[in-house]
Short mmCIF file of N, CA and C (backbone and C1' of nucleotides) in Angstrom, two decimals:
data_model
loop_
_atom_site.label_atom_id
_atom_site.label_comp_id
_atom_site.label_asym_id
_atom_site.label_seq_id
_atom_site.Cartn_x
_atom_site.Cartn_y
_atom_site.Cartn_z
N UNK A 1 -8.35 23.92 12.39
CA UNK A 1 -8.44 24.60 11.10
C UNK A 1 -9.92 24.80 10.69
N UNK A 2 -10.29 25.99 10.37
CA UNK A 2 -11.65 26.21 9.87
C UNK A 2 -11.85 25.51 8.52
N UNK A 3 -13.08 25.10 8.33
CA UNK A 3 -13.38 24.42 7.08
C UNK A 3 -13.29 25.39 5.90
N UNK A 4 -12.77 24.93 4.83
CA UNK A 4 -12.65 25.77 3.63
C UNK A 4 -14.02 26.09 3.04
N UNK A 5 -14.19 27.23 2.46
CA UNK A 5 -15.46 27.53 1.78
C UNK A 5 -15.71 26.60 0.60
N UNK A 6 -16.98 26.44 0.27
CA UNK A 6 -17.35 25.44 -0.72
C UNK A 6 -16.61 25.65 -2.03
N UNK A 7 -16.52 26.90 -2.49
CA UNK A 7 -15.93 27.10 -3.83
C UNK A 7 -14.45 26.67 -3.82
N UNK A 8 -13.80 26.74 -2.68
CA UNK A 8 -12.43 26.29 -2.61
C UNK A 8 -12.35 24.74 -2.57
N UNK A 9 -13.30 24.10 -1.84
CA UNK A 9 -13.30 22.62 -1.81
C UNK A 9 -13.65 22.09 -3.18
N UNK A 10 -14.36 22.83 -3.96
CA UNK A 10 -14.78 22.35 -5.26
C UNK A 10 -13.67 22.51 -6.30
N UNK A 11 -12.66 23.24 -5.98
CA UNK A 11 -11.61 23.53 -6.95
C UNK A 11 -10.99 22.25 -7.61
N UNK A 12 -10.59 21.28 -6.78
CA UNK A 12 -10.03 20.03 -7.35
C UNK A 12 -11.03 19.38 -8.29
N UNK A 13 -12.32 19.49 -8.02
CA UNK A 13 -13.32 18.91 -8.89
C UNK A 13 -13.34 19.63 -10.22
N UNK A 14 -13.35 20.94 -10.18
CA UNK A 14 -13.33 21.71 -11.43
C UNK A 14 -12.10 21.39 -12.24
N UNK A 15 -10.93 21.29 -11.54
CA UNK A 15 -9.70 20.96 -12.24
C UNK A 15 -9.82 19.63 -12.98
N UNK A 16 -10.39 18.64 -12.29
CA UNK A 16 -10.55 17.31 -12.88
C UNK A 16 -11.45 17.38 -14.14
N UNK A 17 -12.54 18.12 -14.00
CA UNK A 17 -13.48 18.21 -15.13
C UNK A 17 -12.82 18.88 -16.33
N UNK A 18 -11.99 19.83 -16.03
CA UNK A 18 -11.30 20.55 -17.13
C UNK A 18 -10.31 19.67 -17.88
N UNK A 19 -9.98 18.51 -17.31
CA UNK A 19 -9.05 17.60 -17.98
C UNK A 19 -9.71 16.78 -19.04
N UNK A 20 -11.02 16.65 -19.03
CA UNK A 20 -11.70 15.86 -20.01
C UNK A 20 -11.58 16.50 -21.38
N UNK A 21 -10.99 15.78 -22.33
CA UNK A 21 -10.80 16.40 -23.68
C UNK A 21 -12.13 16.50 -24.41
N UNK A 22 -12.20 17.42 -25.35
CA UNK A 22 -13.37 17.54 -26.20
C UNK A 22 -13.67 16.21 -26.92
N UNK A 23 -14.91 15.89 -27.05
CA UNK A 23 -15.27 14.68 -27.77
C UNK A 23 -15.22 13.44 -26.91
N UNK A 24 -14.84 13.61 -25.64
CA UNK A 24 -14.82 12.46 -24.75
C UNK A 24 -15.67 12.82 -23.54
N UNK A 25 -16.02 11.82 -22.73
CA UNK A 25 -16.84 12.04 -21.57
C UNK A 25 -16.28 11.36 -20.35
N UNK A 26 -16.73 11.73 -19.16
CA UNK A 26 -16.37 11.00 -17.94
C UNK A 26 -17.65 10.87 -17.08
N UNK A 27 -17.49 10.33 -15.91
CA UNK A 27 -18.66 10.16 -15.04
C UNK A 27 -18.40 10.88 -13.69
N UNK A 28 -19.48 11.11 -12.98
CA UNK A 28 -19.41 11.77 -11.68
C UNK A 28 -18.44 10.99 -10.75
N UNK A 29 -18.56 9.67 -10.79
CA UNK A 29 -17.75 8.84 -9.93
C UNK A 29 -16.27 8.93 -10.27
N UNK A 30 -15.94 8.92 -11.56
CA UNK A 30 -14.56 8.93 -11.97
C UNK A 30 -13.97 10.29 -11.67
N UNK A 31 -14.73 11.34 -11.87
CA UNK A 31 -14.23 12.69 -11.55
C UNK A 31 -13.99 12.82 -10.06
N UNK A 32 -14.86 12.21 -9.27
CA UNK A 32 -14.63 12.24 -7.83
C UNK A 32 -13.30 11.63 -7.47
N UNK A 33 -13.00 10.49 -8.11
CA UNK A 33 -11.71 9.82 -7.82
C UNK A 33 -10.55 10.72 -8.25
N UNK A 34 -10.65 11.24 -9.47
CA UNK A 34 -9.59 12.14 -9.93
C UNK A 34 -9.36 13.32 -9.01
N UNK A 35 -10.44 13.76 -8.44
CA UNK A 35 -10.38 14.95 -7.58
C UNK A 35 -9.93 14.60 -6.18
N UNK A 36 -9.71 13.31 -5.92
CA UNK A 36 -9.20 12.90 -4.62
C UNK A 36 -10.28 12.72 -3.58
N UNK A 37 -11.55 12.54 -4.03
CA UNK A 37 -12.61 12.28 -3.08
C UNK A 37 -13.46 11.09 -3.54
N UNK A 38 -12.79 9.90 -3.60
CA UNK A 38 -13.50 8.67 -4.10
C UNK A 38 -14.76 8.42 -3.29
N UNK A 39 -15.76 7.93 -3.98
CA UNK A 39 -17.00 7.58 -3.31
C UNK A 39 -17.95 8.75 -3.13
N UNK A 40 -17.55 9.90 -3.57
CA UNK A 40 -18.35 11.08 -3.31
C UNK A 40 -18.82 11.73 -4.61
N UNK A 41 -19.41 10.91 -5.46
CA UNK A 41 -19.93 11.41 -6.78
C UNK A 41 -20.93 12.51 -6.58
N UNK A 42 -21.73 12.43 -5.54
CA UNK A 42 -22.76 13.44 -5.34
C UNK A 42 -22.19 14.83 -5.20
N UNK A 43 -20.99 14.91 -4.60
CA UNK A 43 -20.37 16.16 -4.39
C UNK A 43 -19.96 16.80 -5.74
N UNK A 44 -19.60 15.92 -6.68
CA UNK A 44 -19.26 16.40 -8.01
C UNK A 44 -20.46 17.06 -8.65
N UNK A 45 -21.61 16.42 -8.55
CA UNK A 45 -22.84 17.01 -9.07
C UNK A 45 -23.14 18.31 -8.42
N UNK A 46 -22.95 18.37 -7.13
CA UNK A 46 -23.21 19.56 -6.38
C UNK A 46 -22.27 20.67 -6.81
N UNK A 47 -20.99 20.34 -7.04
CA UNK A 47 -19.98 21.32 -7.43
C UNK A 47 -20.38 21.90 -8.80
N UNK A 48 -20.82 21.05 -9.70
CA UNK A 48 -21.19 21.53 -11.01
C UNK A 48 -22.46 22.37 -10.96
N UNK A 49 -23.40 21.95 -10.13
CA UNK A 49 -24.61 22.73 -9.97
C UNK A 49 -24.29 24.12 -9.46
N UNK A 50 -23.34 24.18 -8.52
CA UNK A 50 -23.02 25.46 -7.90
C UNK A 50 -22.00 26.26 -8.70
N UNK A 51 -21.49 25.71 -9.77
CA UNK A 51 -20.48 26.42 -10.52
C UNK A 51 -21.07 27.62 -11.21
N UNK A 52 -20.34 28.76 -11.17
CA UNK A 52 -20.80 29.96 -11.83
C UNK A 52 -20.88 29.72 -13.35
N UNK A 53 -21.83 30.35 -13.98
CA UNK A 53 -22.03 30.16 -15.41
C UNK A 53 -20.86 30.65 -16.22
N UNK A 54 -20.14 31.60 -15.64
CA UNK A 54 -19.00 32.15 -16.37
C UNK A 54 -17.74 31.26 -16.24
N UNK A 55 -17.82 30.26 -15.33
CA UNK A 55 -16.66 29.36 -15.18
C UNK A 55 -16.41 28.62 -16.48
N UNK A 56 -15.14 28.58 -16.89
CA UNK A 56 -14.80 27.89 -18.12
C UNK A 56 -14.70 26.40 -17.80
N UNK A 57 -15.81 25.73 -17.93
CA UNK A 57 -15.90 24.34 -17.45
C UNK A 57 -16.66 23.46 -18.41
N UNK A 58 -16.07 22.40 -18.90
CA UNK A 58 -16.79 21.46 -19.79
C UNK A 58 -17.71 20.57 -19.04
N UNK A 59 -18.65 21.15 -18.34
CA UNK A 59 -19.56 20.41 -17.47
C UNK A 59 -20.39 19.38 -18.24
N UNK A 60 -20.59 19.65 -19.51
CA UNK A 60 -21.45 18.75 -20.30
C UNK A 60 -20.79 17.39 -20.53
N UNK A 61 -19.50 17.29 -20.30
CA UNK A 61 -18.81 15.97 -20.50
C UNK A 61 -18.89 15.05 -19.33
N UNK A 62 -19.61 15.45 -18.30
CA UNK A 62 -19.77 14.61 -17.12
C UNK A 62 -21.13 13.96 -17.12
N UNK A 63 -21.15 12.60 -17.12
CA UNK A 63 -22.35 11.82 -17.21
C UNK A 63 -22.52 10.88 -16.06
N UNK A 64 -23.67 10.27 -15.96
CA UNK A 64 -23.87 9.24 -14.95
C UNK A 64 -23.13 8.00 -15.35
N UNK A 65 -22.98 7.07 -14.41
CA UNK A 65 -22.21 5.87 -14.64
C UNK A 65 -22.80 5.03 -15.75
N UNK A 66 -24.05 5.20 -16.06
CA UNK A 66 -24.68 4.38 -17.12
C UNK A 66 -24.72 5.14 -18.44
N UNK A 67 -24.12 6.29 -18.50
CA UNK A 67 -24.06 7.05 -19.76
C UNK A 67 -25.23 7.98 -19.97
N UNK A 68 -26.12 8.02 -19.02
CA UNK A 68 -27.27 8.94 -19.18
C UNK A 68 -26.93 10.32 -18.61
N UNK A 69 -27.73 11.30 -18.97
CA UNK A 69 -27.52 12.68 -18.46
C UNK A 69 -28.25 12.81 -17.14
N UNK A 70 -27.67 13.57 -16.26
CA UNK A 70 -28.24 13.74 -14.92
C UNK A 70 -29.52 14.58 -14.97
N UNK A 71 -29.61 15.46 -15.97
CA UNK A 71 -30.83 16.25 -16.08
C UNK A 71 -32.00 15.41 -16.64
N UNK A 72 -33.19 15.60 -16.12
CA UNK A 72 -34.38 14.94 -16.68
C UNK A 72 -34.53 15.29 -18.16
N UNK A 73 -35.11 14.36 -18.91
CA UNK A 73 -35.25 14.50 -20.36
C UNK A 73 -35.92 15.76 -20.81
N UNK A 74 -36.94 16.16 -20.06
CA UNK A 74 -37.75 17.28 -20.54
C UNK A 74 -37.28 18.65 -20.03
N UNK A 75 -36.10 18.75 -19.53
CA UNK A 75 -35.55 20.02 -19.09
C UNK A 75 -34.66 20.64 -20.13
N UNK A 76 -34.50 21.97 -20.05
CA UNK A 76 -33.60 22.61 -21.01
C UNK A 76 -32.15 22.34 -20.69
N UNK A 77 -31.90 22.02 -19.42
CA UNK A 77 -30.55 21.60 -19.03
C UNK A 77 -30.12 20.37 -19.83
N UNK A 78 -31.05 19.44 -19.93
CA UNK A 78 -30.81 18.23 -20.69
C UNK A 78 -30.54 18.58 -22.16
N UNK A 79 -31.38 19.43 -22.68
CA UNK A 79 -31.22 19.83 -24.08
C UNK A 79 -29.88 20.49 -24.35
N UNK A 80 -29.52 21.43 -23.46
CA UNK A 80 -28.23 22.13 -23.63
C UNK A 80 -27.07 21.15 -23.60
N UNK A 81 -27.12 20.21 -22.67
CA UNK A 81 -26.02 19.24 -22.55
C UNK A 81 -25.94 18.36 -23.79
N UNK A 82 -27.11 17.88 -24.22
CA UNK A 82 -27.13 17.02 -25.41
C UNK A 82 -26.57 17.76 -26.64
N UNK A 83 -26.99 19.03 -26.71
CA UNK A 83 -26.52 19.89 -27.84
C UNK A 83 -25.01 20.03 -27.85
N UNK A 84 -24.47 20.35 -26.64
CA UNK A 84 -23.03 20.55 -26.57
C UNK A 84 -22.26 19.27 -26.89
N UNK A 85 -22.78 18.15 -26.39
CA UNK A 85 -22.14 16.88 -26.65
C UNK A 85 -22.16 16.61 -28.16
N UNK A 86 -23.32 16.77 -28.75
CA UNK A 86 -23.47 16.52 -30.16
C UNK A 86 -22.51 17.38 -30.99
N UNK A 87 -22.32 18.60 -30.53
CA UNK A 87 -21.42 19.54 -31.22
C UNK A 87 -20.00 19.00 -31.24
N UNK A 88 -19.68 18.15 -30.24
CA UNK A 88 -18.36 17.53 -30.13
C UNK A 88 -18.32 16.14 -30.76
N UNK A 89 -19.45 15.71 -31.34
CA UNK A 89 -19.48 14.40 -31.96
C UNK A 89 -19.90 13.31 -31.03
N UNK A 90 -20.37 13.64 -29.86
CA UNK A 90 -20.83 12.63 -28.92
C UNK A 90 -22.36 12.54 -28.99
N UNK A 91 -22.84 11.38 -29.33
CA UNK A 91 -24.26 11.26 -29.63
C UNK A 91 -24.99 10.38 -28.63
N UNK A 92 -26.24 10.70 -28.34
CA UNK A 92 -27.04 9.88 -27.45
C UNK A 92 -27.83 8.83 -28.22
N UNK A 93 -27.77 7.56 -27.73
CA UNK A 93 -28.58 6.52 -28.33
C UNK A 93 -29.50 6.01 -27.21
N UNK A 94 -30.77 5.99 -27.45
CA UNK A 94 -31.72 5.58 -26.44
C UNK A 94 -31.49 6.36 -25.13
N UNK A 95 -31.18 7.64 -25.30
CA UNK A 95 -31.02 8.48 -24.12
C UNK A 95 -29.72 8.36 -23.37
N UNK A 96 -28.78 7.55 -23.92
CA UNK A 96 -27.50 7.41 -23.25
C UNK A 96 -26.34 7.52 -24.21
N UNK A 97 -25.18 7.85 -23.67
CA UNK A 97 -23.96 7.85 -24.43
C UNK A 97 -23.30 6.51 -24.31
N UNK A 98 -22.75 5.99 -25.37
CA UNK A 98 -22.05 4.71 -25.35
C UNK A 98 -20.70 4.93 -24.69
N UNK A 99 -20.62 4.61 -23.41
CA UNK A 99 -19.41 4.86 -22.65
C UNK A 99 -18.22 4.04 -23.14
N UNK A 100 -18.50 2.81 -23.64
CA UNK A 100 -17.40 1.99 -24.15
C UNK A 100 -16.68 2.74 -25.23
N UNK A 101 -17.39 3.62 -25.92
CA UNK A 101 -16.78 4.32 -27.05
C UNK A 101 -16.22 5.69 -26.67
N UNK A 102 -16.93 6.41 -25.77
CA UNK A 102 -16.59 7.79 -25.55
C UNK A 102 -15.94 8.08 -24.20
N UNK A 103 -15.90 7.11 -23.32
CA UNK A 103 -15.35 7.37 -21.96
C UNK A 103 -13.87 7.79 -22.08
N UNK A 104 -13.50 8.77 -21.30
CA UNK A 104 -12.13 9.22 -21.32
C UNK A 104 -11.33 8.52 -20.24
N UNK A 105 -10.18 7.96 -20.64
CA UNK A 105 -9.28 7.32 -19.66
C UNK A 105 -7.88 7.89 -19.83
N UNK A 106 -7.13 7.91 -18.75
CA UNK A 106 -5.78 8.45 -18.80
C UNK A 106 -4.91 7.70 -19.80
N UNK A 107 -5.16 6.40 -19.95
CA UNK A 107 -4.41 5.58 -20.89
C UNK A 107 -4.39 6.17 -22.28
N UNK A 108 -5.56 6.65 -22.67
CA UNK A 108 -5.66 7.17 -24.04
C UNK A 108 -4.79 8.39 -24.23
N UNK A 109 -4.61 9.15 -23.13
CA UNK A 109 -3.71 10.33 -23.25
C UNK A 109 -2.30 9.87 -23.47
N UNK A 110 -1.87 8.75 -22.75
CA UNK A 110 -0.50 8.31 -22.83
C UNK A 110 -0.25 7.70 -24.22
N UNK A 111 -1.23 6.97 -24.69
CA UNK A 111 -1.02 6.28 -25.96
C UNK A 111 -1.16 7.20 -27.13
N UNK A 112 -1.91 8.25 -26.99
CA UNK A 112 -2.13 9.14 -28.10
C UNK A 112 -3.29 8.67 -28.92
N UNK A 113 -3.75 9.52 -29.87
CA UNK A 113 -4.97 9.26 -30.65
C UNK A 113 -4.82 8.06 -31.60
N UNK A 114 -3.57 7.74 -32.01
CA UNK A 114 -3.34 6.68 -32.97
C UNK A 114 -3.84 5.35 -32.49
N UNK A 115 -3.46 5.01 -31.26
CA UNK A 115 -3.68 3.67 -30.74
C UNK A 115 -5.14 3.35 -30.39
N UNK A 116 -5.99 4.33 -30.54
CA UNK A 116 -7.38 4.12 -30.19
C UNK A 116 -8.07 3.31 -31.28
N UNK A 117 -8.70 2.24 -30.86
CA UNK A 117 -9.31 1.41 -31.88
C UNK A 117 -10.74 1.17 -31.72
P DA B 1 -26.67 18.45 18.57
"O5'" DA B 1 -28.21 18.14 18.23
"C5'" DA B 1 -29.04 17.66 19.27
"C4'" DA B 1 -30.29 17.07 18.74
"C3'" DA B 1 -30.11 15.91 17.77
"O3'" DA B 1 -31.16 15.02 17.95
"C1'" DA B 1 -31.16 17.75 16.66
P DA B 2 -31.28 13.68 17.19
"O5'" DA B 2 -32.26 14.17 16.06
"C5'" DA B 2 -33.54 14.64 16.35
"C4'" DA B 2 -34.43 14.49 15.11
"C3'" DA B 2 -34.06 13.27 14.27
"O3'" DA B 2 -35.27 12.73 13.71
"C1'" DA B 2 -33.70 15.20 13.04
P DT B 3 -35.21 11.51 12.70
"O5'" DT B 3 -35.80 12.13 11.36
"C5'" DT B 3 -36.62 13.30 11.42
"C4'" DT B 3 -36.88 13.86 10.04
"C3'" DT B 3 -36.74 12.79 8.92
"O3'" DT B 3 -37.81 13.03 8.01
"C1'" DT B 3 -35.27 14.58 8.51
P DA B 4 -37.96 12.19 6.65
"O5'" DA B 4 -37.50 13.25 5.57
"C5'" DA B 4 -38.10 14.55 5.54
"C4'" DA B 4 -37.60 15.33 4.36
"C3'" DA B 4 -37.49 14.56 3.05
"O3'" DA B 4 -37.94 15.40 2.01
"C1'" DA B 4 -35.37 15.45 3.62
P DT B 5 -38.20 14.76 0.57
"O5'" DT B 5 -36.97 15.41 -0.22
"C5'" DT B 5 -36.57 16.69 0.14
"C4'" DT B 5 -35.36 17.13 -0.68
"C3'" DT B 5 -35.16 16.36 -1.99
"O3'" DT B 5 -34.84 17.30 -2.99
"C1'" DT B 5 -33.20 16.29 -0.71
P DG B 6 -35.01 16.96 -4.53
"O5'" DG B 6 -33.64 16.16 -4.77
"C5'" DG B 6 -32.92 16.27 -5.96
"C4'" DG B 6 -31.63 16.99 -5.72
"C3'" DG B 6 -30.51 16.48 -6.65
"O3'" DG B 6 -29.66 17.56 -7.02
"C1'" DG B 6 -29.95 15.98 -4.40
P DA B 7 -30.02 18.39 -8.25
"O5'" DA B 7 -29.09 17.75 -9.38
"C5'" DA B 7 -29.50 17.03 -10.41
"C4'" DA B 7 -28.37 16.32 -11.07
"C3'" DA B 7 -27.19 15.85 -10.21
"O3'" DA B 7 -26.80 14.59 -10.64
"C1'" DA B 7 -26.40 17.26 -11.94
P DC B 8 -27.45 13.26 -10.08
"O5'" DC B 8 -26.24 12.37 -9.64
"C5'" DC B 8 -24.89 12.70 -9.95
"C4'" DC B 8 -23.98 11.62 -9.41
"C3'" DC B 8 -24.09 10.33 -10.21
"O3'" DC B 8 -22.78 9.78 -10.41
"C1'" DC B 8 -24.50 9.91 -7.94
P DA B 9 -22.62 8.35 -11.14
"O5'" DA B 9 -22.41 7.39 -9.94
"C5'" DA B 9 -21.30 7.50 -9.12
"C4'" DA B 9 -21.00 6.22 -8.34
"C3'" DA B 9 -20.98 4.97 -9.19
"O3'" DA B 9 -19.95 4.12 -8.73
"C1'" DA B 9 -22.65 4.81 -7.52
P DT B 10 -19.60 2.76 -9.55
"O5'" DT B 10 -20.19 1.60 -8.61
"C5'" DT B 10 -19.99 1.71 -7.22
"C4'" DT B 10 -20.77 0.59 -6.52
"C3'" DT B 10 -20.83 -0.70 -7.34
"O3'" DT B 10 -20.49 -1.78 -6.49
"C1'" DT B 10 -22.99 -0.07 -6.67
P DG B 11 -20.26 -3.22 -7.19
"O5'" DG B 11 -21.36 -4.09 -6.41
"C5'" DG B 11 -21.62 -3.82 -5.05
"C4'" DG B 11 -22.92 -4.49 -4.65
"C3'" DG B 11 -23.17 -5.84 -5.37
"O3'" DG B 11 -23.66 -6.80 -4.45
"C1'" DG B 11 -24.97 -4.36 -5.77
P DC B 12 -23.83 -8.33 -4.88
"O5'" DC B 12 -25.40 -8.54 -4.71
"C5'" DC B 12 -26.12 -7.85 -3.67
"C4'" DC B 12 -27.59 -7.94 -3.92
"C3'" DC B 12 -28.04 -9.23 -4.60
"O3'" DC B 12 -29.18 -9.80 -3.93
"C1'" DC B 12 -28.85 -7.37 -5.78
P DT B 13 -29.80 -11.18 -4.50
"O5'" DT B 13 -31.14 -10.64 -5.09
"C5'" DT B 13 -31.82 -9.54 -4.52
"C4'" DT B 13 -33.15 -9.32 -5.17
"C3'" DT B 13 -33.82 -10.53 -5.77
"O3'" DT B 13 -35.22 -10.41 -5.69
"C1'" DT B 13 -33.41 -8.93 -7.46
P DA C 1 -30.03 -3.14 -21.78
"O5'" DA C 1 -31.28 -3.39 -20.77
"C5'" DA C 1 -32.46 -3.80 -21.38
"C4'" DA C 1 -33.66 -3.35 -20.59
"C3'" DA C 1 -33.57 -2.00 -19.92
"O3'" DA C 1 -34.87 -1.41 -19.96
"C1'" DA C 1 -33.95 -3.65 -18.31
P DA C 2 -35.11 0.08 -19.45
"O5'" DA C 2 -35.64 -0.28 -17.98
"C5'" DA C 2 -36.71 -1.20 -17.80
"C4'" DA C 2 -37.06 -1.33 -16.37
"C3'" DA C 2 -36.94 -0.01 -15.61
"O3'" DA C 2 -38.05 0.09 -14.73
"C1'" DA C 2 -35.57 -1.63 -14.59
P DG C 3 -38.36 1.40 -13.92
"O5'" DG C 3 -38.35 0.88 -12.41
"C5'" DG C 3 -39.00 -0.36 -12.09
"C4'" DG C 3 -38.51 -0.88 -10.78
"C3'" DG C 3 -38.40 0.17 -9.68
"O3'" DG C 3 -39.12 -0.29 -8.54
"C1'" DG C 3 -36.39 -1.09 -9.82
P DC C 4 -39.36 0.69 -7.33
"O5'" DC C 4 -38.36 0.07 -6.24
"C5'" DC C 4 -38.33 -1.36 -6.02
"C4'" DC C 4 -37.23 -1.73 -5.04
"C3'" DC C 4 -37.06 -0.72 -3.90
"O3'" DC C 4 -37.01 -1.37 -2.66
"C1'" DC C 4 -34.98 -1.12 -5.01
P DA C 5 -36.88 -0.54 -1.35
"O5'" DA C 5 -35.36 -0.83 -0.90
"C5'" DA C 5 -34.89 -2.18 -0.90
"C4'" DA C 5 -33.48 -2.23 -0.36
"C3'" DA C 5 -33.20 -1.24 0.79
"O3'" DA C 5 -32.39 -1.90 1.76
"C1'" DA C 5 -31.76 -0.78 -1.02
P DT C 6 -32.10 -1.10 3.11
"O5'" DT C 6 -30.63 -0.53 2.83
"C5'" DT C 6 -29.61 -1.42 2.42
"C4'" DT C 6 -28.38 -0.66 1.98
"C3'" DT C 6 -27.96 0.43 3.00
"O3'" DT C 6 -26.62 0.19 3.44
"C1'" DT C 6 -27.92 1.21 0.76
P DG C 7 -26.01 1.16 4.51
"O5'" DG C 7 -24.96 1.99 3.71
"C5'" DG C 7 -23.97 1.32 2.92
"C4'" DG C 7 -23.15 2.32 2.16
"C3'" DG C 7 -22.70 3.53 3.00
"O3'" DG C 7 -21.33 3.76 2.80
"C1'" DG C 7 -23.75 4.23 1.00
P DC C 8 -20.66 4.92 3.75
"O5'" DC C 8 -20.78 6.26 2.92
"C5'" DC C 8 -20.10 6.36 1.64
"C4'" DC C 8 -20.47 7.65 1.01
"C3'" DC C 8 -20.50 8.84 1.97
"O3'" DC C 8 -19.28 9.52 1.91
"C1'" DC C 8 -22.37 8.87 0.45
P DC C 9 -18.83 10.30 3.25
"O5'" DC C 9 -19.55 11.70 3.09
"C5'" DC C 9 -19.23 12.50 1.95
"C4'" DC C 9 -20.15 13.71 1.95
"C3'" DC C 9 -20.31 14.41 3.29
"O3'" DC C 9 -20.43 15.81 3.06
"C1'" DC C 9 -22.36 13.92 2.48
P DA C 10 -19.66 16.84 3.91
"O5'" DA C 10 -20.15 18.21 3.28
"C5'" DA C 10 -19.89 18.46 1.91
"C4'" DA C 10 -21.03 19.26 1.33
"C3'" DA C 10 -21.42 20.51 2.10
"O3'" DA C 10 -21.82 21.52 1.16
"C1'" DA C 10 -23.27 19.05 1.97
P DT C 11 -21.86 23.00 1.62
"O5'" DT C 11 -23.38 23.41 1.50
"C5'" DT C 11 -24.34 22.42 1.77
"C4'" DT C 11 -25.66 22.84 1.21
"C3'" DT C 11 -26.34 24.00 1.94
"O3'" DT C 11 -27.24 24.69 1.07
"C1'" DT C 11 -27.43 21.99 2.45
P DA C 12 -28.07 25.90 1.62
"O5'" DA C 12 -29.48 25.25 1.90
"C5'" DA C 12 -30.12 24.50 0.87
"C4'" DA C 12 -31.46 23.99 1.41
"C3'" DA C 12 -32.27 25.01 2.21
"O3'" DA C 12 -33.62 24.91 1.82
"C1'" DA C 12 -31.90 23.09 3.47
P DT C 13 -34.66 26.02 2.32
"O5'" DT C 13 -35.59 25.24 3.37
"C5'" DT C 13 -35.71 23.84 3.18
"C4'" DT C 13 -36.56 23.24 4.31
"C3'" DT C 13 -37.32 24.24 5.18
"O3'" DT C 13 -38.62 23.74 5.48
"C1'" DT C 13 -35.92 22.92 6.52
#
DNA sequence: AATATGACATGCT
DNA sequence: AAGCATGCCATAT
């Protein structure tokens, strides 16, 4: 079997990213697991980097494992991501998002918004 | 073919 | 906290 083109291999990654609800965040590693490629966080970053700008993708909800943004502080990419997050009520403290508070887990979907404490 | 480079993660110091 | 080593793997050189 010939290897699938990149945009096709990235599809599961994009699907996983699209599952992150507004106002919540996830990480490259967790998205990799959801997409069925555990241990391959770098590929998630690559998929997002290569994603067309017109793709309807909440790319800004994907963070590093420590809650920081992958873009360097002084880049406009960083600014745009921070802006989009802030627009959803997700705020950076000391350059990082408080994952304990904003990380998205499947459990929260099952329990619904009420049970979140 | 070999090495370098990433929108990364984890473990150890 | 912050830095370093290592694992990861598609692309680029």
